Short mmCIF file of C-alpha atoms and ligand atoms in Angstrom, two decimals:
data_model
loop_
_atom_site.label_atom_id
_atom_site.label_comp_id
_atom_site.label_asym_id
_atom_site.label_seq_id
_atom_site.Cartn_x
_atom_site.Cartn_y
_atom_site.Cartn_z
CA MET Y 724 -175.41 -112.24 69.81
CA LYS Y 725 -176.14 -108.62 70.67
CA ILE Y 726 -177.75 -106.71 67.83
CA GLY Y 727 -177.52 -102.96 68.39
CA LYS Y 728 -179.93 -100.66 66.58
CA ARG Y 729 -178.31 -97.48 65.29
CA LYS Y 730 -180.82 -94.66 65.61
CA VAL Y 731 -180.40 -91.12 64.29
CA ALA Y 732 -182.82 -88.26 64.94
CA LEU Y 733 -182.50 -85.42 62.43
CA VAL Y 734 -183.81 -81.98 63.36
CA GLY Y 735 -184.16 -79.69 60.36
CA CYS Y 736 -185.31 -81.28 57.12
CA GLY Y 737 -184.13 -78.54 54.75
CA MET Y 738 -181.53 -78.90 52.01
CA VAL Y 739 -178.65 -79.81 54.32
CA GLY Y 740 -180.69 -82.14 56.52
CA MET Y 741 -182.15 -84.04 53.59
CA SER Y 742 -178.82 -84.30 51.72
CA TYR Y 743 -177.49 -85.90 54.89
CA ALA Y 744 -180.52 -88.19 55.19
CA TYR Y 745 -180.11 -89.26 51.55
CA ALA Y 746 -176.42 -90.04 52.19
CA LEU Y 747 -177.39 -92.05 55.31
CA LEU Y 748 -179.83 -94.11 53.25
CA ASN Y 749 -177.39 -94.69 50.39
CA GLN Y 750 -174.58 -95.67 52.72
CA ASN Y 751 -176.79 -97.69 55.07
CA LEU Y 752 -175.38 -95.84 58.08
CA CYS Y 753 -178.24 -96.37 60.53
CA ASP Y 754 -181.21 -98.64 61.18
CA GLU Y 755 -183.73 -96.01 62.23
CA LEU Y 756 -184.04 -92.39 61.12
CA VAL Y 757 -186.50 -89.94 62.66
CA LEU Y 758 -187.18 -86.71 60.80
CA ILE Y 759 -188.20 -83.68 62.87
CA ASP Y 760 -188.97 -80.20 61.56
CA LEU Y 761 -191.04 -77.21 62.56
CA ASP Y 762 -192.79 -77.86 59.27
CA LYS Y 763 -194.22 -81.27 60.16
CA LYS Y 764 -195.80 -81.73 56.77
CA ARG Y 765 -192.44 -81.29 55.09
CA ALA Y 766 -190.88 -83.92 57.39
CA GLU Y 767 -193.72 -86.31 56.53
CA GLY Y 768 -193.25 -85.74 52.79
CA GLU Y 769 -189.49 -86.26 53.08
CA ALA Y 770 -189.99 -89.51 55.03
CA MET Y 771 -192.37 -90.79 52.34
CA ASP Y 772 -189.97 -89.86 49.56
CA LEU Y 773 -186.99 -91.59 51.23
CA ASN Y 774 -189.07 -94.67 52.09
CA HIS Y 775 -189.92 -95.06 48.41
CA GLY Y 776 -186.21 -95.53 47.70
CA LEU Y 777 -185.78 -98.26 50.30
CA ALA Y 778 -186.46 -101.08 47.84
CA PHE Y 779 -183.38 -99.97 45.89
CA SER Y 780 -181.08 -99.41 48.87
CA GLY Y 781 -178.39 -101.66 50.27
CA GLY Y 782 -180.14 -102.38 53.55
CA ASN Y 783 -183.34 -101.90 55.48
CA MET Y 784 -184.06 -98.80 57.46
CA LYS Y 785 -187.04 -97.50 59.42
CA ILE Y 786 -187.68 -93.89 58.38
CA PHE Y 787 -190.49 -91.75 59.79
CA ALA Y 788 -191.48 -88.19 60.68
CA GLY Y 789 -191.51 -87.94 64.45
CA GLU Y 790 -191.48 -85.83 67.57
CA TYR Y 791 -188.84 -84.83 70.11
CA ALA Y 792 -190.04 -87.68 72.33
CA ASP Y 793 -188.60 -90.04 69.68
CA CYS Y 794 -185.08 -88.84 70.54
CA GLY Y 795 -185.12 -90.67 73.89
CA ASP Y 796 -183.46 -93.83 72.53
CA ALA Y 797 -181.47 -92.22 69.70
CA ASP Y 798 -177.70 -92.62 69.47
CA LEU Y 799 -177.24 -89.37 67.61
CA VAL Y 800 -179.28 -86.18 67.35
CA VAL Y 801 -178.23 -84.14 64.32
CA ILE Y 802 -179.24 -80.49 64.12
CA CYS Y 803 -179.44 -78.74 60.74
CA ALA Y 804 -182.35 -76.47 61.62
CA GLY Y 805 -181.92 -72.76 61.41
CA VAL Y 806 -183.29 -69.52 60.14
CA ALA Y 807 -181.77 -67.73 57.16
CA GLN Y 808 -180.19 -64.29 57.35
CA LYS Y 809 -182.71 -61.53 56.54
CA PRO Y 810 -181.62 -58.76 54.17
CA GLY Y 811 -179.64 -56.24 56.20
CA GLU Y 812 -179.59 -58.43 59.29
CA SER Y 813 -176.35 -58.46 61.25
CA ARG Y 814 -174.50 -61.70 62.00
CA LEU Y 815 -175.14 -61.13 65.68
CA ALA Y 816 -178.90 -60.68 65.20
CA LEU Y 817 -178.96 -63.91 63.17
CA LEU Y 818 -177.00 -65.65 65.90
CA GLN Y 819 -179.49 -64.49 68.53
CA ARG Y 820 -182.41 -65.82 66.47
CA ASN Y 821 -180.67 -69.13 65.92
CA GLN Y 822 -179.92 -69.37 69.63
CA ALA Y 823 -183.67 -69.13 70.30
CA VAL Y 824 -184.30 -71.82 67.65
CA PHE Y 825 -181.74 -74.08 69.36
CA LYS Y 826 -183.35 -73.58 72.77
CA SER Y 827 -186.65 -74.76 71.29
CA ILE Y 828 -184.84 -77.88 70.00
CA VAL Y 829 -182.24 -78.83 72.62
CA ASP Y 830 -184.57 -78.47 75.63
CA PRO Y 831 -187.14 -81.04 74.40
CA VAL Y 832 -184.39 -83.36 73.11
CA VAL Y 833 -182.83 -83.44 76.60
CA ALA Y 834 -186.30 -83.77 78.20
CA SER Y 835 -186.87 -86.91 76.09
CA GLY Y 836 -184.15 -88.65 78.13
CA PHE Y 837 -181.69 -88.57 75.20
CA GLY Y 838 -178.31 -89.92 76.28
CA GLY Y 839 -176.36 -90.01 73.00
CA LEU Y 840 -174.28 -87.55 70.99
CA PHE Y 841 -175.15 -84.25 69.34
CA LEU Y 842 -173.89 -83.37 65.87
CA VAL Y 843 -174.48 -79.76 64.80
CA ALA Y 844 -174.27 -78.35 61.25
CA THR Y 845 -176.22 -75.07 61.57
CA ASN Y 846 -174.10 -71.95 60.98
CA PRO Y 847 -172.15 -70.31 62.45
CA VAL Y 848 -171.40 -73.89 63.35
CA ASP Y 849 -168.67 -73.43 65.97
CA VAL Y 850 -170.78 -71.04 68.03
CA MET Y 851 -173.99 -73.09 67.53
CA THR Y 852 -172.12 -76.16 68.79
CA ARG Y 853 -171.02 -74.26 71.89
CA ILE Y 854 -174.62 -73.11 72.41
CA THR Y 855 -175.80 -76.74 72.13
CA CYS Y 856 -173.24 -77.80 74.72
CA ARG Y 857 -174.36 -75.11 77.14
CA LEU Y 858 -178.10 -75.67 76.62
CA SER Y 859 -177.82 -79.46 76.95
CA GLY Y 860 -175.44 -79.52 79.90
CA PHE Y 861 -173.78 -82.51 78.17
CA ALA Y 862 -170.06 -83.20 78.53
CA PRO Y 863 -168.29 -81.36 75.67
CA GLN Y 864 -166.97 -84.66 74.27
CA ARG Y 865 -170.56 -85.56 73.40
CA VAL Y 866 -171.29 -82.36 71.47
CA ILE Y 867 -169.65 -82.15 68.06
CA GLY Y 868 -169.91 -79.60 65.28
CA THR Y 869 -169.17 -80.27 61.61
CA GLY Y 870 -166.43 -77.63 61.97
CA THR Y 871 -163.93 -77.65 59.13
CA ALA Y 872 -164.75 -81.19 57.96
CA LEU Y 873 -166.14 -79.91 54.67
CA ASP Y 874 -163.40 -77.29 54.23
CA THR Y 875 -160.81 -80.02 54.77
CA ALA Y 876 -162.51 -82.19 52.15
CA ARG Y 877 -162.44 -79.25 49.72
CA LEU Y 878 -158.73 -78.74 50.44
CA ARG Y 879 -157.89 -82.40 49.86
CA TYR Y 880 -159.88 -82.40 46.64
CA LEU Y 881 -158.08 -79.30 45.30
CA LEU Y 882 -154.64 -80.60 46.33
CA GLY Y 883 -155.50 -83.95 44.75
CA GLU Y 884 -156.28 -82.14 41.49
CA TYR Y 885 -153.10 -80.06 41.73
CA PHE Y 886 -150.79 -83.02 42.30
CA ASP Y 887 -152.93 -85.41 40.23
CA VAL Y 888 -153.39 -87.93 43.07
CA ASP Y 889 -156.38 -89.38 44.89
CA PRO Y 890 -157.55 -86.84 47.55
CA ARG Y 891 -157.52 -89.71 50.04
CA SER Y 892 -153.73 -89.84 49.72
CA ILE Y 893 -153.49 -86.17 50.73
CA HIS Y 894 -153.23 -85.52 54.46
CA ALA Y 895 -153.95 -81.88 55.11
CA TYR Y 896 -156.31 -79.95 57.35
CA VAL Y 897 -158.21 -76.70 57.56
CA LEU Y 898 -158.19 -75.43 61.15
CA GLY Y 899 -160.11 -72.90 63.23
CA GLU Y 900 -163.45 -71.24 62.59
CA HIS Y 901 -165.65 -72.66 59.82
CA GLY Y 902 -165.61 -69.23 58.19
CA ASP Y 903 -163.42 -66.37 57.08
CA SER Y 904 -160.67 -66.81 59.71
CA GLU Y 905 -160.03 -70.50 58.95
CA PHE Y 906 -156.56 -71.37 57.61
CA VAL Y 907 -154.36 -74.20 56.33
CA PRO Y 908 -151.26 -75.10 58.38
CA TRP Y 909 -149.12 -75.88 55.34
CA SER Y 910 -146.26 -77.26 57.44
CA GLN Y 911 -148.61 -80.18 58.19
CA ALA Y 912 -149.86 -80.85 54.64
CA LEU Y 913 -148.55 -84.15 53.28
CA LEU Y 914 -148.82 -86.25 50.14
CA ALA Y 915 -148.35 -89.71 51.60
CA THR Y 916 -145.54 -88.82 54.04
CA ARG Y 917 -143.92 -85.99 52.05
CA PRO Y 918 -144.65 -82.35 52.87
CA VAL Y 919 -146.47 -80.92 49.85
CA GLY Y 920 -144.21 -77.86 49.76
CA GLN Y 921 -141.15 -80.04 49.21
CA LEU Y 922 -142.80 -81.67 46.23
CA CYS Y 923 -142.67 -78.51 44.15
CA GLY Y 924 -139.18 -77.32 44.86
CA ASP Y 925 -139.05 -76.62 48.57
CA TRP Y 926 -142.12 -74.42 49.05
CA GLY Y 927 -140.99 -71.43 47.03
CA GLY Y 928 -141.90 -73.13 43.76
CA CYS Y 929 -145.56 -73.47 44.61
CA ARG Y 930 -146.23 -71.00 47.43
CA GLU Y 931 -148.51 -68.88 45.25
CA ASP Y 932 -150.42 -71.92 44.00
CA LEU Y 933 -150.94 -73.20 47.55
CA GLU Y 934 -152.14 -69.77 48.68
CA ARG Y 935 -154.60 -69.72 45.77
CA ILE Y 936 -155.88 -73.15 46.79
CA GLU Y 937 -156.31 -71.97 50.40
CA GLU Y 938 -158.27 -68.95 49.19
CA GLU Y 939 -160.43 -71.17 46.98
CA VAL Y 940 -161.27 -73.34 49.99
CA ARG Y 941 -162.15 -70.28 52.08
CA THR Y 942 -164.42 -68.77 49.43
CA ALA Y 943 -165.95 -71.99 48.04
CA ALA Y 944 -169.26 -71.59 49.91
CA TYR Y 945 -169.73 -68.02 48.63
CA LYS Y 946 -169.21 -69.19 45.04
CA ILE Y 947 -171.64 -72.10 45.36
CA ILE Y 948 -174.27 -69.89 47.02
CA GLU Y 949 -173.88 -67.33 44.22
CA ALA Y 950 -174.40 -70.07 41.63
CA LYS Y 951 -177.15 -72.20 43.24
CA LYS Y 952 -178.27 -70.33 46.38
CA ALA Y 953 -177.14 -72.91 48.96
CA THR Y 954 -174.59 -75.66 49.60
CA TYR Y 955 -175.77 -79.06 50.76
CA TYR Y 956 -174.36 -82.19 49.05
CA GLY Y 957 -170.80 -81.75 50.31
CA ILE Y 958 -171.87 -81.02 53.88
CA GLY Y 959 -174.38 -83.91 53.77
CA MET Y 960 -171.53 -86.27 52.81
CA ALA Y 961 -169.26 -84.81 55.48
CA MET Y 962 -171.96 -85.38 58.11
CA ALA Y 963 -172.48 -88.94 56.90
CA ARG Y 964 -168.73 -89.55 57.23
CA ILE Y 965 -168.75 -88.18 60.80
CA THR Y 966 -171.79 -90.34 61.59
CA ARG Y 967 -170.01 -93.44 60.32
CA ALA Y 968 -166.99 -92.66 62.54
CA LEU Y 969 -169.18 -92.09 65.61
CA LEU Y 970 -171.71 -94.91 65.32
CA GLY Y 971 -169.10 -97.35 63.97
CA ASP Y 972 -166.75 -96.55 66.89
CA GLU Y 973 -164.06 -96.07 64.25
CA HIS Y 974 -161.50 -93.95 66.10
CA SER Y 975 -160.99 -92.11 62.80
CA VAL Y 976 -159.48 -88.65 62.65
CA LEU Y 977 -161.76 -85.95 61.19
CA THR Y 978 -161.66 -82.17 61.55
CA VAL Y 979 -164.72 -81.33 63.60
CA SER Y 980 -165.63 -78.51 65.92
CA ALA Y 981 -164.64 -79.63 69.40
CA ARG Y 982 -164.22 -77.88 72.74
CA LEU Y 983 -160.59 -77.03 73.42
CA ASP Y 984 -159.29 -77.48 76.90
CA GLY Y 985 -155.71 -76.24 76.68
CA GLN Y 986 -154.91 -77.82 73.30
CA TYR Y 987 -153.30 -75.36 70.89
CA GLY Y 988 -153.08 -73.00 73.89
CA GLN Y 989 -156.86 -72.39 73.77
CA ARG Y 990 -159.60 -72.93 76.31
CA ASP Y 991 -163.41 -72.76 76.40
CA VAL Y 992 -163.87 -72.39 72.69
CA PHE Y 993 -165.25 -74.76 70.03
CA ALA Y 994 -163.12 -74.73 66.88
CA GLY Y 995 -162.27 -76.99 63.93
CA VAL Y 996 -159.41 -79.33 64.86
CA PRO Y 997 -158.48 -82.92 63.97
CA CYS Y 998 -160.17 -85.23 66.48
CA VAL Y 999 -160.30 -88.97 67.09
CA LEU Y 1000 -164.00 -89.84 66.87
CA CYS Y 1001 -165.57 -92.89 68.47
CA ARG Y 1002 -168.83 -94.11 69.95
CA ASP Y 1003 -168.35 -91.78 72.96
CA GLY Y 1004 -167.82 -88.72 70.74
CA VAL Y 1005 -164.51 -86.86 70.75
CA LYS Y 1006 -161.98 -89.26 72.24
CA GLN Y 1007 -159.02 -86.97 71.67
CA VAL Y 1008 -158.14 -83.65 70.10
CA VAL Y 1009 -155.05 -84.27 67.96
CA GLU Y 1010 -152.52 -81.50 68.41
CA LEU Y 1011 -150.53 -80.84 65.25
CA ALA Y 1012 -146.99 -79.49 65.55
CA LEU Y 1013 -147.78 -75.99 64.24
CA THR Y 1014 -145.15 -73.38 63.46
CA GLN Y 1015 -145.20 -70.13 65.51
CA GLU Y 1016 -146.94 -68.35 62.63
CA GLU Y 1017 -149.59 -71.07 62.36
CA LYS Y 1018 -150.18 -70.98 66.13
CA ALA Y 1019 -150.77 -67.23 65.87
CA ARG Y 1020 -153.29 -67.75 63.06
CA PHE Y 1021 -155.12 -70.36 65.11
CA ALA Y 1022 -155.22 -67.98 68.10
CA ASP Y 1023 -156.62 -65.22 65.85
CA SER Y 1024 -159.34 -67.54 64.58
CA CYS Y 1025 -160.30 -68.53 68.14
CA ARG Y 1026 -160.39 -64.85 69.10
CA THR Y 1027 -162.97 -64.27 66.35
CA LEU Y 1028 -165.06 -67.12 67.75
CA GLN Y 1029 -164.78 -65.80 71.30
CA GLU Y 1030 -165.90 -62.36 70.12
CA SER Y 1031 -169.06 -63.85 68.55
CA TRP Y 1032 -169.77 -65.68 71.79
CA GLN Y 1033 -169.21 -62.58 73.90
CA GLY Y 1034 -171.49 -60.58 71.58
CA LEU Y 1035 -174.19 -63.13 72.28
CA GLU Y 1036 -173.61 -62.98 76.02
CA GLY Y 1037 -173.40 -59.19 76.13
N1 LIG Q 602 -171.54 -76.62 58.66
C1 LIG Q 602 -171.44 -76.48 57.35
O1 LIG Q 602 -170.35 -76.73 56.77
C2 LIG Q 602 -172.66 -76.04 56.59
C3 LIG Q 602 -172.70 -76.12 55.19
C4 LIG Q 602 -173.87 -75.71 54.54
C5 LIG Q 602 -174.94 -75.17 55.27
N2 LIG Q 602 -174.85 -75.12 56.64
C6 LIG Q 602 -175.94 -74.58 57.48
O2 LIG Q 602 -176.96 -75.55 57.66
C7 LIG Q 602 -178.16 -74.86 58.05
C8 LIG Q 602 -179.34 -75.40 57.25
O3 LIG Q 602 -179.20 -75.04 55.90
P1 LIG Q 602 -180.32 -75.46 54.82
O4 LIG Q 602 -179.81 -75.03 53.49
O5 LIG Q 602 -180.73 -76.86 55.02
O6 LIG Q 602 -181.53 -74.50 55.27
P2 LIG Q 602 -183.08 -74.74 54.96
O7 LIG Q 602 -183.72 -73.39 55.13
O8 LIG Q 602 -183.24 -75.47 53.67
O9 LIG Q 602 -183.55 -75.71 56.14
C9 LIG Q 602 -183.71 -75.30 57.47
C10 LIG Q 602 -184.81 -76.16 58.05
O10 LIG Q 602 -184.88 -75.86 59.46
C11 LIG Q 602 -186.24 -75.91 59.83
N3 LIG Q 602 -186.44 -75.16 61.08
C12 LIG Q 602 -186.37 -73.83 61.28
N4 LIG Q 602 -186.64 -73.54 62.56
C13 LIG Q 602 -186.87 -74.71 63.19
C14 LIG Q 602 -187.19 -75.07 64.52
N5 LIG Q 602 -187.35 -74.13 65.46
N6 LIG Q 602 -187.36 -76.35 64.81
C15 LIG Q 602 -187.22 -77.32 63.86
N7 LIG Q 602 -186.91 -77.04 62.59
C16 LIG Q 602 -186.76 -75.75 62.24
C17 LIG Q 602 -186.97 -75.29 58.65
O11 LIG Q 602 -188.36 -75.62 58.64
C18 LIG Q 602 -186.20 -75.92 57.47
O12 LIG Q 602 -186.78 -77.14 57.04
C19 LIG Q 602 -177.89 -73.38 57.83
O13 LIG Q 602 -177.57 -72.77 59.08
C20 LIG Q 602 -176.67 -73.37 56.93
O14 LIG Q 602 -175.90 -72.19 57.04
C21 LIG Q 602 -173.74 -75.54 57.30
#
């Protein structure tokens, strides 16, 4: 019998990284977890704290604070490290600083002999995922961003509340940039197999409500940050779900940031789209049958992402 060890290396042990680590422990999603942070002492403290919960968890796990050399035999390297925006700092200046942070991370990860998958959560996540792909030289299928996974979860939750059904019975997606230009292709939103618009009197009856829900999804992060300074539990759970799909070779469909190669009429851009995820990363980008208007919105969102990238290049 072949017993495979599932090893995750987490770079960035801040709020997002540790919410993810806590979800990994509670859901028993890996056998070994290495914590890496610029602040080594913090990583050591976090490892101790998690280890003290092991006796109450559903399985055994080796958890320790480590170095980049420990990534060599990892299946997944997850990056949640980043610097926060300084007062008055432009988005582009922040992006440039985070690019430098990623160089200091991705280079030693690759030098360790790492041959697994990258999962990126640092914002702006679509551009940071593209940066990771370029710095690593890995095939794009092996470099995945959290994309609109969390936004999609927020949408399903709100639609579940609205229709009073389990969010897991709602099939709807948020596409494009994880940010202001993201959008919901309503023509593809279903409750079981029925388009949600038909459920409330052929669209017209609930158009305003659906638009309000879309706006709530788009602005959710701002509201949480205003109330408690940062968002981390939801994204930690989303990352754990993506990890389960990847390491479990599930072939599940999740909306992650993936490199487009002609799908949706877009090329050379990482954006949030439904993807089939398996042990090799992105097996397939699922192309939804968008209306002309939805295609135009997707193109607009990709244009925003390309502009950020070009700003970085320029
Ligand atoms: N993708 C999403 O949906 C989503 C949701 C929420 C937050 N985020 C993003 O996740 C990122 C992390 O957020 P957070 O709240 O955990 O921040 P945080 O400040 O709590 O944690 C960042 C961590 O990165 C570490 N770090 C900084 N530079 C490093 C380097 N060069 N090498 C190694 N570690 C380094 C810091 O020491 C710190 O522990 C942010 O970019 C945030 O915007 C993404």
